[in-house]
Coordinates of C-alpha atoms and ligand atoms in Angstrom, one line a residue:
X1 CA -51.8 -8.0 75.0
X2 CA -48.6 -6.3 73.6
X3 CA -48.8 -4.7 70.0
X4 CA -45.8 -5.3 67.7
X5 CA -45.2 -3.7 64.3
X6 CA -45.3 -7.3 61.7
X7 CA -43.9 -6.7 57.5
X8 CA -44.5 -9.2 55.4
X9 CA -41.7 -8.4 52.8
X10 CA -41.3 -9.7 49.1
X11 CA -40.6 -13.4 47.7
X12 CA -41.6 -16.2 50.4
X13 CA -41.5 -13.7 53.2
X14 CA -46.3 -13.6 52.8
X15 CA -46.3 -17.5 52.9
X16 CA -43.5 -17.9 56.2
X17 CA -45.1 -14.7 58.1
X18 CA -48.5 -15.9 57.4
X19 CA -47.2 -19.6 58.9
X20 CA -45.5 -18.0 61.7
X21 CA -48.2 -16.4 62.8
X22 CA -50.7 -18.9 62.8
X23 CA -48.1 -21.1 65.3
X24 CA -47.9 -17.9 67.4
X25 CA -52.1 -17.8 67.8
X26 CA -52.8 -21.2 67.9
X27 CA -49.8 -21.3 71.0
X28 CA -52.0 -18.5 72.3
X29 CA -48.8 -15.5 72.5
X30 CA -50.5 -12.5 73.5
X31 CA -50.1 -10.5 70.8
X32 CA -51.8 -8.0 68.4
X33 CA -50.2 -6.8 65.1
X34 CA -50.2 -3.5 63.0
X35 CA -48.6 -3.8 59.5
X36 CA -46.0 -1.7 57.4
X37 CA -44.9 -2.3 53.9
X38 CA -41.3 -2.5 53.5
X39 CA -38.8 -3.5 51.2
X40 CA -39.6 -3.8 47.2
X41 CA -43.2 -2.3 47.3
X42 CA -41.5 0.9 49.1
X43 CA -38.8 1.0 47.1
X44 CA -40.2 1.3 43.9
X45 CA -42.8 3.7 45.0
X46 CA -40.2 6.1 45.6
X47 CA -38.6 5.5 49.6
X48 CA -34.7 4.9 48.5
X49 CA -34.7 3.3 51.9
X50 CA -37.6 0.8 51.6
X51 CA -39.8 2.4 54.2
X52 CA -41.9 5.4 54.3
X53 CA -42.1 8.0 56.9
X54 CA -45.7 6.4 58.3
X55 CA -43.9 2.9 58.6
X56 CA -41.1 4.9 61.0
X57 CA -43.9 6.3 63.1
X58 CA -45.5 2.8 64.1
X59 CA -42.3 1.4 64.6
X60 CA -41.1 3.7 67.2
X61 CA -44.7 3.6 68.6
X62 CA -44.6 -0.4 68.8
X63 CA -40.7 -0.7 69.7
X64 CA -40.9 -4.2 68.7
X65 CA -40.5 -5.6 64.9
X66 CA -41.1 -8.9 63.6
X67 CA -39.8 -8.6 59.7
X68 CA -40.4 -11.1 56.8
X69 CA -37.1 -10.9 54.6
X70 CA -37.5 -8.4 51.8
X71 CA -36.3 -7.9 48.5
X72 CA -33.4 -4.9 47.5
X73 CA -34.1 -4.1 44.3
X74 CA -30.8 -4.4 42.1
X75 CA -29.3 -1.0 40.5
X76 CA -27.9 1.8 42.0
X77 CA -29.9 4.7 44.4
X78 CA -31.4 1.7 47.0
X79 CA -30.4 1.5 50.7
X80 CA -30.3 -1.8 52.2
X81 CA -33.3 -1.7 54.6
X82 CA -31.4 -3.8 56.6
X83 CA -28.7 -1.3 57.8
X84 CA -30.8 1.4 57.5
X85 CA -33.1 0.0 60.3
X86 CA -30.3 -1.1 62.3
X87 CA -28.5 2.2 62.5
X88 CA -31.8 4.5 62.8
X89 CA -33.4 2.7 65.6
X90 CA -29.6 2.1 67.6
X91 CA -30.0 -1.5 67.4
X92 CA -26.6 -2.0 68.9
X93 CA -26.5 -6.2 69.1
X94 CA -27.2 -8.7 66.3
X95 CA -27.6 -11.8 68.2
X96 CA -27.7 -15.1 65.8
X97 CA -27.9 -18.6 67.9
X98 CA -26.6 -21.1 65.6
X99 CA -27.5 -24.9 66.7
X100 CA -27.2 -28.4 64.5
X101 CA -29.9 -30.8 65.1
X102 CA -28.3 -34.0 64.1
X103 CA -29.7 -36.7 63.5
X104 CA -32.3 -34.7 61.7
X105 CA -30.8 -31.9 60.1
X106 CA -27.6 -33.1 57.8
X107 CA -24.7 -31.9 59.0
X108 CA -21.0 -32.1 59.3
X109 CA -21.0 -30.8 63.3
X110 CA -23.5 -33.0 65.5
X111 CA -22.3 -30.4 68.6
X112 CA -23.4 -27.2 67.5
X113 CA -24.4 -24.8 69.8
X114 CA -23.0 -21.2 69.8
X115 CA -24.5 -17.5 69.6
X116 CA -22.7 -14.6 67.9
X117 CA -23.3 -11.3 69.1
X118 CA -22.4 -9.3 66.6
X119 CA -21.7 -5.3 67.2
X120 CA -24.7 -3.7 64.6
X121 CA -23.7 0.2 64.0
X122 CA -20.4 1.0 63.1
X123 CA -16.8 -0.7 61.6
X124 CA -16.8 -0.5 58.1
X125 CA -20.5 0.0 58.1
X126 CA -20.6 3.6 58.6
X127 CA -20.3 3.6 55.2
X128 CA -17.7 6.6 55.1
X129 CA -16.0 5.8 52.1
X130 CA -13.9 8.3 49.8
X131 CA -11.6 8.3 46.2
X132 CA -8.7 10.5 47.2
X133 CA -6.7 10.1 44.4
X134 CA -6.4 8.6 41.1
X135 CA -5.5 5.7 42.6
X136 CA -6.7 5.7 45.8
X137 CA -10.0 4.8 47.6
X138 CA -10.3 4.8 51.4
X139 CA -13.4 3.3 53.8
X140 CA -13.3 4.6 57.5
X141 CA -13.4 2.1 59.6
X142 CA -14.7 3.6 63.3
X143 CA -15.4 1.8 66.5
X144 CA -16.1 3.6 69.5
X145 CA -15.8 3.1 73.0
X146 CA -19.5 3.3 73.4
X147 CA -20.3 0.8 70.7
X148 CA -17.3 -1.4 72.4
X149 CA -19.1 -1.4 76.0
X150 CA -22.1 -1.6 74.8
X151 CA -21.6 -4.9 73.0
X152 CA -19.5 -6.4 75.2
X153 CA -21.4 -6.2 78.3
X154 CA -24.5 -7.6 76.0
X155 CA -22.9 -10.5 75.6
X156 CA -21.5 -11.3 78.8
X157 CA -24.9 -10.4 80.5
X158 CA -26.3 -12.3 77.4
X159 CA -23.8 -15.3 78.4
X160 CA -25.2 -15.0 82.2
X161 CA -28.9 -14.9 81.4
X162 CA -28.9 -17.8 79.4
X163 CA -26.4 -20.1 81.3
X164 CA -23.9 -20.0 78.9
X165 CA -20.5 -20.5 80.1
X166 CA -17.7 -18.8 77.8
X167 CA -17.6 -15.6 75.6
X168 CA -15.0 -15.1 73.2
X169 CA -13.6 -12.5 71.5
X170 CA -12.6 -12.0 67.8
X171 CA -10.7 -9.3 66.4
X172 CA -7.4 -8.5 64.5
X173 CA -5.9 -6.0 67.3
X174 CA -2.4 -7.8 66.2
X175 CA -2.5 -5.8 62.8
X176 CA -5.3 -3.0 63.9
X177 CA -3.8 -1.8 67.2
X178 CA -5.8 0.9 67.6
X179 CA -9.7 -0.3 66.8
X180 CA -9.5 -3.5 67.5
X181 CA -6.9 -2.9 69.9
X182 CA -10.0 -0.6 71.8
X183 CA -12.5 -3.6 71.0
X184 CA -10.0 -5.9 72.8
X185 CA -9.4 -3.9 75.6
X186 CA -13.1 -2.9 76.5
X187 CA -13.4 -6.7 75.8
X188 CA -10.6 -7.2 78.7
X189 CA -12.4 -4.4 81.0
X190 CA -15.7 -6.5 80.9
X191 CA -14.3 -10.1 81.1
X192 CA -13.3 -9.4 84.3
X193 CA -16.4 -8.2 85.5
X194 CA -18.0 -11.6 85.3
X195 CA -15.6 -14.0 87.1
X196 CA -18.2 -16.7 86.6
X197 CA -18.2 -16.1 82.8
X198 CA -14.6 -17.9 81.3
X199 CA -13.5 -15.7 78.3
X200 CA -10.9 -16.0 75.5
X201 CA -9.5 -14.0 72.6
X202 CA -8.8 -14.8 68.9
X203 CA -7.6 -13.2 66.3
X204 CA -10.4 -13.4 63.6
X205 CA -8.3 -15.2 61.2
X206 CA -7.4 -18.6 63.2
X207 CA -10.5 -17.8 65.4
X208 CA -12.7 -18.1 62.0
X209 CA -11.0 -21.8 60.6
X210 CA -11.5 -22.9 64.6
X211 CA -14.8 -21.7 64.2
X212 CA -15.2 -23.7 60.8
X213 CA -13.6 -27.4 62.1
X214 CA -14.7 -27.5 65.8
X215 CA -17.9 -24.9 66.5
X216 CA -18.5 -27.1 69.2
X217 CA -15.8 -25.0 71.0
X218 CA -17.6 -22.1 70.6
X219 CA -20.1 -20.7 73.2
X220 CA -20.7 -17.4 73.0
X221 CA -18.8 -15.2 70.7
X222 CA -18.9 -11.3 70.1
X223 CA -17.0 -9.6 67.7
X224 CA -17.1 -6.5 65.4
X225 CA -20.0 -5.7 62.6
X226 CA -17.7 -6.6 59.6
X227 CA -15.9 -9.7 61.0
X228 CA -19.8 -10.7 62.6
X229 CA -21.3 -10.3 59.4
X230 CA -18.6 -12.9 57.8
X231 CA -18.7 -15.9 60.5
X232 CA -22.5 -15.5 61.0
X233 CA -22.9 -16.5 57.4
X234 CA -20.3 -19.2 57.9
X235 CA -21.4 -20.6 61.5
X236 CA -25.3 -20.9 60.0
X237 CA -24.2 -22.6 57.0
X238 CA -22.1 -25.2 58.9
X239 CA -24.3 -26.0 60.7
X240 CA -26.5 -27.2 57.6
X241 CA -29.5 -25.4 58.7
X242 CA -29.2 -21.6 57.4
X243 CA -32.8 -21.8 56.4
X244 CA -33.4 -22.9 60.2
X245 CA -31.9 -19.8 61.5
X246 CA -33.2 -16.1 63.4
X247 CA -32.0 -13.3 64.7
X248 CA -32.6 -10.4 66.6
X249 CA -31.4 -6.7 66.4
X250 CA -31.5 -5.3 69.8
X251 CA -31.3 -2.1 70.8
X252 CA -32.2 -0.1 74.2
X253 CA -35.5 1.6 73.1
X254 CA -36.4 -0.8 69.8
X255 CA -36.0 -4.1 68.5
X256 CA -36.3 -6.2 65.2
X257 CA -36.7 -9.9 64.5
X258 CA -36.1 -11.9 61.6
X259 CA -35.1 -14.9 59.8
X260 CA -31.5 -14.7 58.7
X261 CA -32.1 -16.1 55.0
X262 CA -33.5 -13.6 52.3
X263 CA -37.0 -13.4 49.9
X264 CA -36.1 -16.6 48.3
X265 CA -37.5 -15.1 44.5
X266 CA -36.7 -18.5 43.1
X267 CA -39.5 -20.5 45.1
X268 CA -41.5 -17.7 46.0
X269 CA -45.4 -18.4 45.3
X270 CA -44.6 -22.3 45.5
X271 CA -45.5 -22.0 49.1
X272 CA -42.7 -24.6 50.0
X273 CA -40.5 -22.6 51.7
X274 CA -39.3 -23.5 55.2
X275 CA -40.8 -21.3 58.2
X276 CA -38.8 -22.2 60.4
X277 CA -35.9 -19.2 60.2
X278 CA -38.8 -16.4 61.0
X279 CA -40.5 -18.9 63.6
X280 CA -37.1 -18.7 65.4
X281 CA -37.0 -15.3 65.1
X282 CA -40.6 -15.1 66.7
X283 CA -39.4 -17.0 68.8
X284 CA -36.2 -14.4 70.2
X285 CA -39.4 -11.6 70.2
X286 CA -41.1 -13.8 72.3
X287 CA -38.1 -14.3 74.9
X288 CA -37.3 -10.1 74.7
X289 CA -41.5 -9.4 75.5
X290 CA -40.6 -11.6 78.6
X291 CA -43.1 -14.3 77.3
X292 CA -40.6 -16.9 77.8
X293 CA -43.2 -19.7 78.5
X294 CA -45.0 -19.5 75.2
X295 CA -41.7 -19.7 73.6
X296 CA -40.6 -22.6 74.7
X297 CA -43.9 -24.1 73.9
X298 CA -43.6 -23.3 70.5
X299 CA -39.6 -24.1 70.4
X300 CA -40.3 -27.4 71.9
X301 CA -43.5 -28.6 69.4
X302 CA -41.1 -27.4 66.7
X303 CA -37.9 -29.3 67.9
X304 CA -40.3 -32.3 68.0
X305 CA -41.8 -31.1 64.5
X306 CA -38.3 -32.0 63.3
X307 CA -37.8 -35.0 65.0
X308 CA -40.7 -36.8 64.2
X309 CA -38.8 -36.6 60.7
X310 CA -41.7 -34.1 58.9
X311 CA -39.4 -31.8 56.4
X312 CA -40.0 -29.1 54.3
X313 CA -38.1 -29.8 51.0
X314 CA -35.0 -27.7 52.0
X315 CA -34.1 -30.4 54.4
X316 CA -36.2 -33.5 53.3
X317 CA -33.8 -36.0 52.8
X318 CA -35.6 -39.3 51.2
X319 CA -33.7 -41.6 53.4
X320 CA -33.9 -40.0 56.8
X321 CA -37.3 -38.0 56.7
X322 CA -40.6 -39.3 57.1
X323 CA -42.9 -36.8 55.5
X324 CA -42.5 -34.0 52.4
X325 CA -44.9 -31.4 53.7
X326 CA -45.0 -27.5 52.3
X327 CA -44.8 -24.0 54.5
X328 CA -48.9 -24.4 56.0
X329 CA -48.4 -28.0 56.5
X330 CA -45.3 -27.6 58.2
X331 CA -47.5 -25.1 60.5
X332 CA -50.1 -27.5 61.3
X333 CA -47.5 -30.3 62.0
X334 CA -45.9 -27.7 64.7
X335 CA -49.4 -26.5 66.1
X336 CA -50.3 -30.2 66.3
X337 CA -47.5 -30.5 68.9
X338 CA -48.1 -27.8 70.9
X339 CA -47.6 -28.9 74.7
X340 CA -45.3 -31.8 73.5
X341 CA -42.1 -31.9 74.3
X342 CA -38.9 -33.4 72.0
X343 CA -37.3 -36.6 72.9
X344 CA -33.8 -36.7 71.7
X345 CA -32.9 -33.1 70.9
X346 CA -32.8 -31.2 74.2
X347 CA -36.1 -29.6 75.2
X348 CA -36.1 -25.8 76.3
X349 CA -37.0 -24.6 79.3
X350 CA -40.1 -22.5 79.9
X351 CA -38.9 -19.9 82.6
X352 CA -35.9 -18.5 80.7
X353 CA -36.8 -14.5 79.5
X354 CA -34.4 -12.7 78.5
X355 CA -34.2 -9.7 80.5
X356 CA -30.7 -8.6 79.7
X357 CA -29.2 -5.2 81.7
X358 CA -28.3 -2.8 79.5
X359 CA -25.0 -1.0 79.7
X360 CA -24.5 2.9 81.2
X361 CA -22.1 4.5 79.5
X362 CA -20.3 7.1 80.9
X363 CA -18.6 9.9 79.2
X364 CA -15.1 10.5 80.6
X365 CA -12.6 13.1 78.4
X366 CA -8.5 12.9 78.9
X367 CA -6.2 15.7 78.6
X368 CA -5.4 15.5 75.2
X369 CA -2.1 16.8 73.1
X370 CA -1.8 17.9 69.8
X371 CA 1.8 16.3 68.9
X372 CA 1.9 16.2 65.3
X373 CA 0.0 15.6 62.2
X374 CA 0.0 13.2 59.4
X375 CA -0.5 15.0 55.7
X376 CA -1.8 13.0 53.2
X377 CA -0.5 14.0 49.7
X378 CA -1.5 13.4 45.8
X379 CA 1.9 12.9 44.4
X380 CA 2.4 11.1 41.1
X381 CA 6.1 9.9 40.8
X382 CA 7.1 7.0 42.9
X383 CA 10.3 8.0 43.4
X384 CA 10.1 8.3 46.8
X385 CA 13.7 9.7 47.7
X386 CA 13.2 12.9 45.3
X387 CA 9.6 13.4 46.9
X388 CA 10.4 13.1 50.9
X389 CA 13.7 15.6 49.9
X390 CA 12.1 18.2 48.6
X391 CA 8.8 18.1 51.3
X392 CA 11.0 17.9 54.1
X393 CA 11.3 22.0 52.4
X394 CA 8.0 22.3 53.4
X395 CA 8.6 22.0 57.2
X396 CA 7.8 24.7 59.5
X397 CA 9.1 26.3 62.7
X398 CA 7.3 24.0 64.8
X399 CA 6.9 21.2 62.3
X400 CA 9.1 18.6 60.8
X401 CA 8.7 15.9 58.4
X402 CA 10.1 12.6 60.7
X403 CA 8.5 9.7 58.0
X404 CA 6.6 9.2 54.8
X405 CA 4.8 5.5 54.3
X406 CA 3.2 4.5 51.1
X407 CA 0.6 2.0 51.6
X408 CA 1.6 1.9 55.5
X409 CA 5.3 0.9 54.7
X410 CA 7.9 3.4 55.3
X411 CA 9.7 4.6 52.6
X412 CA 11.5 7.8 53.5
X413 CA 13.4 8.5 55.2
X414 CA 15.6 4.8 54.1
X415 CA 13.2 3.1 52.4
X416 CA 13.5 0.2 50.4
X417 CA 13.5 0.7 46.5
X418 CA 11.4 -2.6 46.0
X419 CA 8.6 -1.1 47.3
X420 CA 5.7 -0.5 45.1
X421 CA 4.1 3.2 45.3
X422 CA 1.2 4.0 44.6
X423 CA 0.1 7.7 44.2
X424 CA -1.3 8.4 47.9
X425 CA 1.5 9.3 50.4
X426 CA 1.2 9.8 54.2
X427 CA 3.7 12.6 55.2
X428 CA 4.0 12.6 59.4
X429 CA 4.8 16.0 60.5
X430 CA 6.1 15.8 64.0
X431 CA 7.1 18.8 66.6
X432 CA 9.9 19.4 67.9
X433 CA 11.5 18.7 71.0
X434 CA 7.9 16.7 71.7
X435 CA 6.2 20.2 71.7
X436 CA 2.7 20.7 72.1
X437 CA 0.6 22.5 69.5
X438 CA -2.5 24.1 68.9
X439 CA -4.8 23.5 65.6
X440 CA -3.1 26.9 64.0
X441 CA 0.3 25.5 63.5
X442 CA -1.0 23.0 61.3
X443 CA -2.6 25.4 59.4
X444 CA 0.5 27.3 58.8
X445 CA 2.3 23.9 57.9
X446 CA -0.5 23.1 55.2
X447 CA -0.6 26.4 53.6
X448 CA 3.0 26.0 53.6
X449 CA 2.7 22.7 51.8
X450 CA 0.8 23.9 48.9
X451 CA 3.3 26.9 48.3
X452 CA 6.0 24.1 48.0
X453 CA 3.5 22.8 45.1
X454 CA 2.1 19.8 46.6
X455 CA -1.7 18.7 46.6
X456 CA -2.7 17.9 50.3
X457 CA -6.0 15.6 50.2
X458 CA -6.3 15.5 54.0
X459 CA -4.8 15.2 57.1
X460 CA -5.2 13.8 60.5
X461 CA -4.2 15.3 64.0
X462 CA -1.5 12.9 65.8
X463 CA -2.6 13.0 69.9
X464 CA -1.3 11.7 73.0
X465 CA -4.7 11.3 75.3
X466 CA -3.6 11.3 78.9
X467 CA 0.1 10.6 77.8
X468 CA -0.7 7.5 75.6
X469 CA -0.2 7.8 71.8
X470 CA -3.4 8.2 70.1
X471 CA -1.9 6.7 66.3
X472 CA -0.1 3.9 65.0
X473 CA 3.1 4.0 64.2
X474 CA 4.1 3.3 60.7
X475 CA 5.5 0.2 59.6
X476 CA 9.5 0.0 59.3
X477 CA 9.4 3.2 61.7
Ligands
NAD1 P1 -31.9 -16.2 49.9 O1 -31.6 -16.5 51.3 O2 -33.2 -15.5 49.6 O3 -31.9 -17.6 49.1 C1 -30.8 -18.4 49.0 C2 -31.2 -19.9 48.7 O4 -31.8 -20.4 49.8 C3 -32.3 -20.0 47.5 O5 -32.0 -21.1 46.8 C4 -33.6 -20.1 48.3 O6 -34.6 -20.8 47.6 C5 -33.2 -20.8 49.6 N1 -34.0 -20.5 50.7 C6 -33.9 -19.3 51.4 N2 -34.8 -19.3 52.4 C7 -35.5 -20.4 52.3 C8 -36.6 -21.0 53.1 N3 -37.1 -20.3 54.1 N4 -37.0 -22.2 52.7 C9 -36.5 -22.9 51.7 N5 -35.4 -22.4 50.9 C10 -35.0 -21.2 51.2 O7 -30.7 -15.4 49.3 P2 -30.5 -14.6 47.9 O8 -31.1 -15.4 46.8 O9 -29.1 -14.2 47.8 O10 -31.3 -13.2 48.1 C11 -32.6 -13.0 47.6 C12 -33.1 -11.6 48.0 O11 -33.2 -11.6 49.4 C13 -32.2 -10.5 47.6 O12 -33.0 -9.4 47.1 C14 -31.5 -10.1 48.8 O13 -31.1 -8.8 48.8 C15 -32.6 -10.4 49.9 N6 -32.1 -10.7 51.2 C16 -32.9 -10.1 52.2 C17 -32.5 -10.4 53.6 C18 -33.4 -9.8 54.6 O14 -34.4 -9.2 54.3 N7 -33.0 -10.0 55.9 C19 -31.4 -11.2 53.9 C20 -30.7 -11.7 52.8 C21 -31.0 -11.5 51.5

């Protein structure tokens, strides 16, 4: 028997977990269950994060979580349980297969079949956001080399475990040359690893309208936590089956299951809701807990569920299904059909567990060079002439001001006067002759800059890291 930590959550998440795990005992998974309260019952008795410190201990205990979808209250002060889970517990990989299962699904792509593996922890997520200026708000967007390998090789050993033939890559490394130029390159790095894997890059953009008129293109795809979040949403609805969805969060010591819809508050109670996006779920935890067999018992009574045309009202169409049935009689339909096998959607077979290799990383540092150092400055006028003239003062013995961009766009020295400024200038401070630095000489430029009277709001170091520039270059420069 394995123990596994189960939440219930808020809205339909009771009636689908209860469902779910009737189909798991009646398929006979050998499982036993200890239960947290999360989401709105936490909440509002005080845990800003929708779990309380008990509910951490079990699920560190149990390392694997099988989570009903939960409600966030609305207002200000509450942490999306969601993120908060992900990031505490390193659950590095959110992996969402996306199928269609035309005829008996409605949708507009009969070929679907594709999993995104989405990176989990960082990008825009890490949630370091700051007003700088009147006018001004910034969000740090960081991805790491760990966080790329990590993901990467997940997905091609993903891709490998579960005969799937291509991984591709999104990411906008055309614009973003240092982040998701790293995210491409570790991408690169790995691809080559797995001759027997085929792998392709696009940039998110195209790669996302591709994604929306041909999925059946698609095999495996990994890409970045923002642009993951985006197309997951878009690949499960096109598929016509969002409701039909799971997903797992993976991570090397912990990992979380769940359907990828939310509480549902407008049906909640009617117990009609569909089961099937946690059942899937269960059905990933099953796979991870190496109990590969009993999930494609289950997968394969469900598939034939579907196609013997019995519907929950999400998908009941009146022409094409045969029976309306609600959440526990959609249970008993699947249960029924345990040890059957479907006959025109592909079955699934038994022996496939996932035991996935996780990646090593290794620490290597570079000889790194202090070259330079971009100032940020608070500076009302736009006129950006007057401005860049009178900083360029500012400069110090081993410092001088080579460019200022507004925006990104360079506008002194020889900028354009069409260009709108706002109030948030970068001022690049570069050495001279290509010296090399230490910290202190930017400190004696700063203090420098405020006795010329300007209002430095930060400032970032400008490297080379084994002789490669470590910064983009600004645009017009
Ligand atoms: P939702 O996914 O709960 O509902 C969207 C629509 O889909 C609703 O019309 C709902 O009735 C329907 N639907 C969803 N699941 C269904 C199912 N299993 N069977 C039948 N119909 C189903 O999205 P929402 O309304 O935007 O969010 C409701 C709450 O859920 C919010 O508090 C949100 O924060 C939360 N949420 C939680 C999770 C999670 O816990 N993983 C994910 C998304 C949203």
């Amino acid at each position: 028997m394995k123990r596994i930590t189960i939440a219930k959550g808020d809205g339909i998440g009771p009636e689908i977990m209860e469902a779910t795990l009737e189909i798991l005992k009646a398929a006979g998974a050998p499982l036993e269950y200890d239960e947290i309260v999360i989401g709105e019952k936490a909440y509002l008795s005080g845990h800003t994060s929708g779990i309380s410190p008990e509910s951490w201990d079990i699920l560190r205990k149990n390392k694997v979580f099988l989570k009903a979808p939960i409600t966030t209250p609305q207002g200000g002060g509450f942490k999306s349980l969601n993120v908060t889970t992900r990031k505490t517990l390193s659950l590095f990989a959110n992996v969402r297969p996306i199928k269609s299962y035309h005829p008996f699904v409605h949708t507009k792509h009969e070929k679907m079949d594709m999993v995104i593996v989405r990176e989990n922890e960082e990008d825009l997520y890490a949630g370091i956001e700051h007003r700088q200026t009147d006018e001004v708000e910034q969000c740090l967007k960081l991805i790491t080399r760990p966080g790329c390998e990590k993901i990467v090789k997940y997905a091609f050993e993903y891709a490998r475990t579960n005969g799937r033939k291509k991984v591709t890559c999104f990411s906008k490394d055309n614009i973003m040359k240092q982040t998701d130029g790293l995210f491409r390159k570790v991408f690169n790095e790995f691809a080559a690893q797995y001759p027997d894997i085929e792998s392709d890059h696009m940039i998110i953009d195209i790669g996302s309208a591709k994604l929306a008129e041909q999925p059946e293109n698609f095999d495996v795809i990994v890409t970045a936590n923002l642009y993951g979040d985006i197309i997951s949403d878009i690949a499960a609805q096109i598929s016509g089956s969002v409701g039909l969805c799971g997903s797992s969060n993976i991570g090397e010591e912990c990992a979380m299951f769940e359907a990828i819809h939310g509480s549902a508050p407008d049906i909640a109670g009617q117990k009609i809701a569909n089961p099937s996006g946690l059942l899937q779920g269960a059905i990933l935890m099953l796979r991870h807990l190496g109990e590969g067999e009993v999930a494609a018992k289950i997968e394969n009574a469900w598939l034939k569920t579907l196609e013997d045309k019995i519907h929950t009202r999400d998908i009941y169409d009146a022409e094409k299904s045969e029976k309306l049935v609600n959440t526990k009689e959609f249970a008993e339909e699947v249960i029924k059909r345990l040890g059957q096998q479907p006959e025109y959607l592909s079955a699934v077979i038994s022996e496939r567990n996932e035991v996935i290799q996780f990646h090593k990383y290794e620490r290597k540092t570079s000889k790194k060079e202090l070259k330079g150092v971009d100032v940020f400055i608070h500076h009302g006028t736009g006129d950006a002439v007057a401005f860049g003239d009178k900083l360029k003062e500012a400069g110090t013995d081993k410092l001088e001001l080579v460019l200022i961009t507004n925006r990104g766009v360079k506008v002194w020295p020889d900028g354009f006067k069409e260009t709108f400024c706002t109030d948030h200038w970068r001022c690049r401070f570069m050495t001279k002759n290509e010296e090399t630095i230490q910290n202190d000489a930017i400190f004696e430029l700063l203090k420098s800059v405020h006795e010329h009277g300007f209002d430095a709001i930060k400032t970032e170091n400008l490297y080379y890291f084994d002789g490669e520039r470590g910064f983009s270059l600004g645009q017009g420069q």
